[in-house]
PDB file of C-alpha atoms in Angstrom:
ATOM      1  CA  MET Y   1     124.545 -49.094 -20.128  1.00 65.00           C
ATOM      2  CA  PRO Y   2     126.665 -46.487 -21.922  1.00 73.00           C
ATOM      3  CA  THR Y   3     125.371 -42.958 -21.893  1.00 86.00           C
ATOM      4  CA  ARG Y   4     125.510 -40.461 -24.718  1.00 87.00           C
ATOM      5  CA  VAL Y   5     128.542 -38.820 -23.120  1.00 87.00           C
ATOM      6  CA  ASP Y   6     130.365 -42.187 -23.032  1.00 85.00           C
ATOM      7  CA  ALA Y   7     129.481 -42.788 -26.673  1.00 83.00           C
ATOM      8  CA  LEU Y   8     130.734 -39.314 -27.606  1.00 82.00           C
ATOM      9  CA  ARG Y   9     133.970 -39.881 -25.665  1.00 81.00           C
ATOM     10  CA  ALA Y  10     134.560 -43.214 -27.388  1.00 80.00           C
ATOM     11  CA  THR Y  11     133.911 -41.642 -30.785  1.00 79.00           C
ATOM     12  CA  LEU Y  12     136.253 -38.710 -30.198  1.00 78.00           C
ATOM     13  CA  ARG Y  13     139.039 -40.718 -28.531  1.00 79.00           C
ATOM     14  CA  PRO Y  14     141.156 -41.006 -31.719  1.00 74.00           C
ATOM     15  CA  TRP Y  15     140.700 -37.261 -32.305  1.00 81.00           C
ATOM     16  CA  ARG Y  16     141.550 -36.179 -28.756  1.00 84.00           C
ATOM     17  CA  ARG Y  17     145.037 -34.872 -29.553  1.00 86.00           C
ATOM     18  CA  ARG Y  18     143.850 -32.988 -32.607  1.00 88.00           C
ATOM     19  CA  LEU Y  19     140.889 -31.415 -30.813  1.00 88.00           C
ATOM     20  CA  VAL Y  20     142.928 -30.430 -27.747  1.00 91.00           C
ATOM     21  CA  GLY Y  21     145.540 -28.853 -30.032  1.00 91.00           C
ATOM     22  CA  LEU Y  22     142.832 -26.955 -31.901  1.00 93.00           C
ATOM     23  CA  VAL Y  23     141.254 -25.636 -28.678  1.00 94.00           C
ATOM     24  CA  LEU Y  24     144.626 -24.644 -27.217  1.00 95.00           C
ATOM     25  CA  THR Y  25     145.568 -22.857 -30.452  1.00 95.00           C
ATOM     26  CA  TRP Y  26     142.219 -21.056 -30.456  1.00 95.00           C
ATOM     27  CA  ILE Y  27     142.629 -19.932 -26.837  1.00 95.00           C
ATOM     28  CA  GLY Y  28     146.233 -18.884 -27.438  1.00 95.00           C
ATOM     29  CA  LEU Y  29     145.343 -16.934 -30.566  1.00 93.00           C
ATOM     30  CA  SER Y  30     142.428 -15.224 -28.792  1.00 93.00           C
ATOM     31  CA  VAL Y  31     144.622 -14.256 -25.813  1.00 94.00           C
ATOM     32  CA  LEU Y  32     147.413 -13.067 -28.143  1.00 93.00           C
ATOM     33  CA  THR Y  33     145.100 -10.837 -30.180  1.00 92.00           C
ATOM     34  CA  ALA Y  34     143.572  -9.433 -26.982  1.00 92.00           C
ATOM     35  CA  ALA Y  35     147.071  -8.791 -25.546  1.00 93.00           C
ATOM     36  CA  LEU Y  36     148.006  -6.898 -28.704  1.00 92.00           C
ATOM     37  CA  GLY Y  37     145.086  -4.573 -28.085  1.00 89.00           C
ATOM     38  CA  LEU Y  38     142.930  -5.914 -30.885  1.00 89.00           C
ATOM     39  CA  ALA Y  39     139.300  -6.849 -30.378  1.00 88.00           C
ATOM     40  CA  PRO Y  40     139.294 -10.555 -31.264  1.00 86.00           C
ATOM     41  CA  ASP Y  41     136.151 -11.974 -32.802  1.00 90.00           C
ATOM     42  CA  VAL Y  42     136.457 -15.291 -30.962  1.00 91.00           C
ATOM     43  CA  PRO Y  43     133.800 -17.298 -32.884  1.00 93.00           C
ATOM     44  CA  VAL Y  44     135.225 -16.176 -36.224  1.00 93.00           C
ATOM     45  CA  LEU Y  45     138.750 -17.165 -35.105  1.00 92.00           C
ATOM     46  CA  LEU Y  46     137.410 -20.590 -34.136  1.00 93.00           C
ATOM     47  CA  ALA Y  47     135.678 -21.008 -37.505  1.00 95.00           C
ATOM     48  CA  ILE Y  48     138.846 -20.039 -39.405  1.00 94.00           C
ATOM     49  CA  LEU Y  49     141.044 -22.327 -37.297  1.00 95.00           C
ATOM     50  CA  LEU Y  50     138.575 -25.189 -37.677  1.00 94.00           C
ATOM     51  CA  ALA Y  51     138.457 -24.791 -41.475  1.00 96.00           C
ATOM     52  CA  VAL Y  52     142.263 -24.695 -41.747  1.00 95.00           C
ATOM     53  CA  ALA Y  53     142.621 -27.623 -39.351  1.00 93.00           C
ATOM     54  CA  LEU Y  54     140.090 -29.752 -41.225  1.00 92.00           C
ATOM     55  CA  LEU Y  55     141.860 -29.083 -44.507  1.00 93.00           C
ATOM     56  CA  LEU Y  56     145.240 -29.877 -42.961  1.00 90.00           C
ATOM     57  CA  TRP Y  57     143.960 -33.073 -41.316  1.00 85.00           C
ATOM     58  CA  HIS Y  58     142.407 -34.190 -44.588  1.00 86.00           C
ATOM     59  CA  VAL Y  59     145.686 -33.677 -46.451  1.00 84.00           C
ATOM     60  CA  ILE Y  60     147.677 -35.450 -43.713  1.00 80.00           C
ATOM     61  CA  ASP Y  61     145.300 -38.416 -43.568  1.00 76.00           C
ATOM     62  CA  HIS Y  62     145.167 -38.899 -47.331  1.00 78.00           C
ATOM     63  CA  THR Y  63     148.819 -38.375 -48.163  1.00 76.00           C
ATOM     64  CA  ALA Y  64     150.228 -40.632 -45.467  1.00 67.00           C
ATOM     65  CA  PRO Y  65     152.447 -43.349 -46.917  1.00 64.00           C
ATOM     66  CA  GLN Y  66     150.567 -46.472 -47.886  1.00 60.00           C
ATOM     67  CA  HIS Y  67     152.117 -49.617 -46.495  1.00 58.00           C
ATOM     68  CA  VAL Y  68     151.898 -53.158 -47.775  1.00 56.00           C
ATOM     69  CA  THR Y  69     149.491 -55.157 -45.682  1.00 55.00           C
ATOM     70  CA  LEU Y  70     151.262 -57.521 -43.328  1.00 57.00           C
ATOM     71  CA  TRP Y  71     149.284 -60.489 -42.106  1.00 56.00           C
ATOM     72  CA  PRO Y  72     150.106 -61.880 -38.689  1.00 54.00           C
ATOM     73  CA  LEU Y  73     151.792 -65.257 -38.742  1.00 51.00           C
ATOM     74  CA  VAL Y  74     149.753 -66.486 -35.787  1.00 50.00           C
ATOM     75  CA  ASP Y  75     146.381 -65.801 -34.251  1.00 49.00           C
ATOM     76  CA  GLY Y  76     146.451 -63.350 -31.397  1.00 53.00           C
ATOM     77  CA  ASP Y  77     149.670 -62.422 -29.646  1.00 52.00           C
ATOM     78  CA  PHE Y  78     153.031 -62.885 -31.393  1.00 50.00           C
ATOM     79  CA  SER Y  79     154.849 -64.205 -28.326  1.00 51.00           C
ATOM     80  CA  GLY Y  80     155.186 -67.895 -27.695  1.00 51.00           C
ATOM     81  CA  HIS Y  81     153.766 -69.096 -31.001  1.00 51.00           C
ATOM     82  CA  SER Y  82     155.221 -70.507 -34.158  1.00 55.00           C
ATOM     83  CA  ARG Y  83     154.094 -70.319 -37.766  1.00 51.00           C
ATOM     84  CA  GLY Y  84     152.435 -73.718 -37.462  1.00 50.00           C
ATOM     85  CA  ASN Y  85     149.943 -72.323 -34.946  1.00 58.00           C
ATOM     86  CA  ASP Y  86     148.272 -70.183 -37.606  1.00 58.00           C
ATOM     87  CA  PHE Y  87     144.974 -71.805 -38.525  1.00 64.00           C
ATOM     88  CA  ARG Y  88     145.459 -70.867 -42.195  1.00 65.00           C
ATOM     89  CA  VAL Y  89     148.790 -72.682 -42.359  1.00 66.00           C
ATOM     90  CA  THR Y  90     147.394 -75.695 -40.515  1.00 72.00           C
ATOM     91  CA  ASN Y  91     144.344 -75.804 -42.778  1.00 72.00           C
ATOM     92  CA  LEU Y  92     146.453 -75.499 -45.933  1.00 73.00           C
ATOM     93  CA  ALA Y  93     148.856 -78.199 -44.741  1.00 74.00           C
ATOM     94  CA  GLY Y  94     145.957 -80.541 -44.101  1.00 77.00           C
ATOM     95  CA  ARG Y  95     144.437 -79.865 -47.510  1.00 77.00           C
ATOM     96  CA  LEU Y  96     147.789 -80.341 -49.264  1.00 77.00           C
ATOM     97  CA  GLU Y  97     148.383 -83.640 -47.473  1.00 80.00           C
ATOM     98  CA  ALA Y  98     144.865 -84.861 -48.304  1.00 79.00           C
ATOM     99  CA  ALA Y  99     145.319 -83.947 -51.977  1.00 77.00           C
ATOM    100  CA  ASP Y 100     148.774 -85.517 -52.212  1.00 76.00           C
ATOM    101  CA  THR Y 101     148.277 -88.717 -50.245  1.00 79.00           C
ATOM    102  CA  ARG Y 102     144.550 -89.434 -50.397  1.00 75.00           C
ATOM    103  CA  ARG Y 103     143.654 -87.669 -53.667  1.00 74.00           C
ATOM    104  CA  GLU Y 104     140.983 -85.574 -51.925  1.00 72.00           C
ATOM    105  CA  GLY Y 105     139.981 -82.172 -53.302  1.00 74.00           C
ATOM    106  CA  ARG Y 106     142.842 -81.809 -55.754  1.00 77.00           C
ATOM    107  CA  GLU Y 107     141.073 -79.421 -58.108  1.00 82.00           C
ATOM    108  CA  SER Y 108     139.981 -77.040 -55.355  1.00 82.00           C
ATOM    109  CA  VAL Y 109     143.444 -77.074 -53.740  1.00 82.00           C
ATOM    110  CA  VAL Y 110     145.103 -76.320 -57.094  1.00 85.00           C
ATOM    111  CA  HIS Y 111     142.620 -73.510 -57.739  1.00 86.00           C
ATOM    112  CA  ASP Y 112     143.092 -71.978 -54.261  1.00 84.00           C
ATOM    113  CA  LEU Y 113     146.884 -72.299 -54.402  1.00 85.00           C
ATOM    114  CA  HIS Y 114     146.976 -70.741 -57.845  1.00 89.00           C
ATOM    115  CA  LEU Y 115     144.971 -67.739 -56.647  1.00 87.00           C
ATOM    116  CA  GLN Y 116     147.203 -67.278 -53.592  1.00 86.00           C
ATOM    117  CA  LEU Y 117     150.391 -67.569 -55.640  1.00 87.00           C
ATOM    118  CA  GLN Y 118     149.049 -64.984 -58.098  1.00 90.00           C
ATOM    119  CA  VAL Y 119     148.397 -62.633 -55.180  1.00 87.00           C
ATOM    120  CA  LEU Y 120     151.963 -63.164 -53.924  1.00 87.00           C
ATOM    121  CA  ILE Y 121     153.419 -62.471 -57.370  1.00 90.00           C
ATOM    122  CA  ARG Y 122     151.311 -59.311 -57.811  1.00 91.00           C
ATOM    123  CA  GLU Y 123     152.289 -58.061 -54.354  1.00 88.00           C
ATOM    124  CA  ARG Y 124     155.963 -58.720 -55.078  1.00 88.00           C
ATOM    125  CA  LEU Y 125     155.680 -56.856 -58.394  1.00 90.00           C
ATOM    126  CA  PHE Y 126     154.092 -53.873 -56.698  1.00 89.00           C
ATOM    127  CA  THR Y 127     156.378 -53.868 -53.669  1.00 87.00           C
ATOM    128  CA  LYS Y 128     159.624 -54.361 -55.550  1.00 86.00           C
ATOM    129  CA  TYR Y 129     158.947 -52.429 -58.759  1.00 86.00           C
ATOM    130  CA  GLY Y 130     155.782 -50.388 -58.156  1.00 88.00           C
ATOM    131  CA  ILE Y 131     154.092 -52.128 -61.078  1.00 87.00           C
ATOM    132  CA  VAL Y 132     150.467 -53.233 -61.258  1.00 89.00           C
ATOM    133  CA  ALA Y 133     150.491 -56.186 -63.646  1.00 88.00           C
ATOM    134  CA  GLU Y 134     147.053 -55.487 -65.106  1.00 88.00           C
ATOM    135  CA  GLU Y 135     147.869 -51.832 -65.818  1.00 90.00           C
ATOM    136  CA  GLU Y 136     151.369 -52.323 -67.245  1.00 90.00           C
ATOM    137  CA  PRO Y 137     151.599 -55.917 -68.487  1.00 89.00           C
ATOM    138  CA  ARG Y 138     154.683 -55.402 -70.689  1.00 91.00           C
ATOM    139  CA  TRP Y 139     156.713 -53.868 -67.863  1.00 90.00           C
ATOM    140  CA  ALA Y 140     155.482 -56.512 -65.468  1.00 90.00           C
ATOM    141  CA  GLN Y 141     156.433 -59.305 -67.847  1.00 91.00           C
ATOM    142  CA  SER Y 142     159.894 -57.835 -68.403  1.00 92.00           C
ATOM    143  CA  VAL Y 143     160.781 -57.863 -64.693  1.00 92.00           C
ATOM    144  CA  THR Y 144     159.002 -61.071 -63.688  1.00 92.00           C
ATOM    145  CA  PRO Y 145     160.823 -64.397 -63.962  1.00 91.00           C
ATOM    146  CA  PRO Y 146     159.324 -66.370 -66.876  1.00 92.00           C
ATOM    147  CA  GLU Y 147     158.083 -69.289 -64.760  1.00 91.00           C
ATOM    148  CA  LEU Y 148     156.308 -66.887 -62.394  1.00 90.00           C
ATOM    149  CA  TRP Y 149     154.855 -64.859 -65.266  1.00 92.00           C
ATOM    150  CA  ASP Y 150     153.428 -68.041 -66.781  1.00 91.00           C
ATOM    151  CA  LEU Y 151     151.876 -68.875 -63.415  1.00 90.00           C
ATOM    152  CA  LEU Y 152     150.448 -65.349 -63.141  1.00 91.00           C
ATOM    153  CA  VAL Y 153     148.777 -65.215 -66.553  1.00 92.00           C
ATOM    154  CA  GLY Y 154     148.288 -68.878 -67.397  1.00 90.00           C
ATOM    155  CA  LEU Y 155     146.703 -71.961 -65.998  1.00 89.00           C
ATOM    156  CA  PRO Y 156     148.338 -73.694 -63.043  1.00 89.00           C
ATOM    157  CA  PRO Y 157     150.028 -77.057 -63.420  1.00 88.00           C
ATOM    158  CA  PRO Y 158     147.577 -79.822 -62.520  1.00 86.00           C
ATOM    159  CA  ASP Y 159     149.946 -81.186 -59.864  1.00 85.00           C
ATOM    160  CA  LEU Y 160     150.538 -77.831 -58.121  1.00 84.00           C
ATOM    161  CA  TYR Y 161     149.549 -79.435 -54.807  1.00 79.00           C
ATOM    162  CA  ARG Y 162     152.543 -81.782 -54.894  1.00 83.00           C
ATOM    163  CA  PRO Y 163     155.524 -80.644 -52.810  1.00 83.00           C
ATOM    164  CA  GLN Y 164     157.988 -81.228 -55.676  1.00 87.00           C
ATOM    165  CA  CYS Y 165     155.975 -78.802 -57.853  1.00 87.00           C
ATOM    166  CA  LEU Y 166     155.038 -76.215 -55.208  1.00 85.00           C
ATOM    167  CA  ASP Y 167     158.418 -75.968 -53.476  1.00 86.00           C
ATOM    168  CA  PRO Y 168     160.393 -74.584 -56.473  1.00 89.00           C
ATOM    169  CA  ILE Y 169     157.683 -71.995 -57.132  1.00 88.00           C
ATOM    170  CA  LEU Y 170     157.701 -70.777 -53.529  1.00 84.00           C
ATOM    171  CA  ARG Y 171     161.501 -70.701 -53.465  1.00 86.00           C
ATOM    172  CA  ARG Y 172     161.556 -68.678 -56.713  1.00 87.00           C
ATOM    173  CA  ILE Y 173     159.069 -66.169 -55.296  1.00 85.00           C
ATOM    174  CA  GLU Y 174     161.161 -65.832 -52.116  1.00 84.00           C
ATOM    175  CA  GLN Y 175     164.414 -65.367 -54.063  1.00 85.00           C
ATOM    176  CA  TRP Y 176     162.947 -62.881 -56.557  1.00 83.00           C
TER     177      TRP Y 176
END
């Protein structure tokens, strides 16, 4: 059973470097002011350092570069697996095959594919041009290939699940 000290340690683990740096700076500043012959007010120095550190940490944490989310291609560890081991890919492949060969769940597959393709197009717009399509539709339309723009703002083709329809769209997104 974890104790309160263990819970506190686990909570502060990500902050360990910052807190150790703050304490060492506080001790160093207190020793330096005492060595200079000044009478350091140690609690006030700690309060000032803590306020400056909190402000600095807030600025650092909120101005760090934002990265595009990368999804892992496989579940778990990256070594020894291929793309086909990802349950999402396997599930999608099964649904596409069922829709194409056995005519099962076509409407839901088209709807789900359309949503995913729209997400890919929006991410590509933002990553490549820094444009959010809903905020700047004219700019987005001007830099997006026409067939992808139609897919983004319009209805999907009813046979989107078919490989001969889906493959050119995916290739166009990759090449764009």
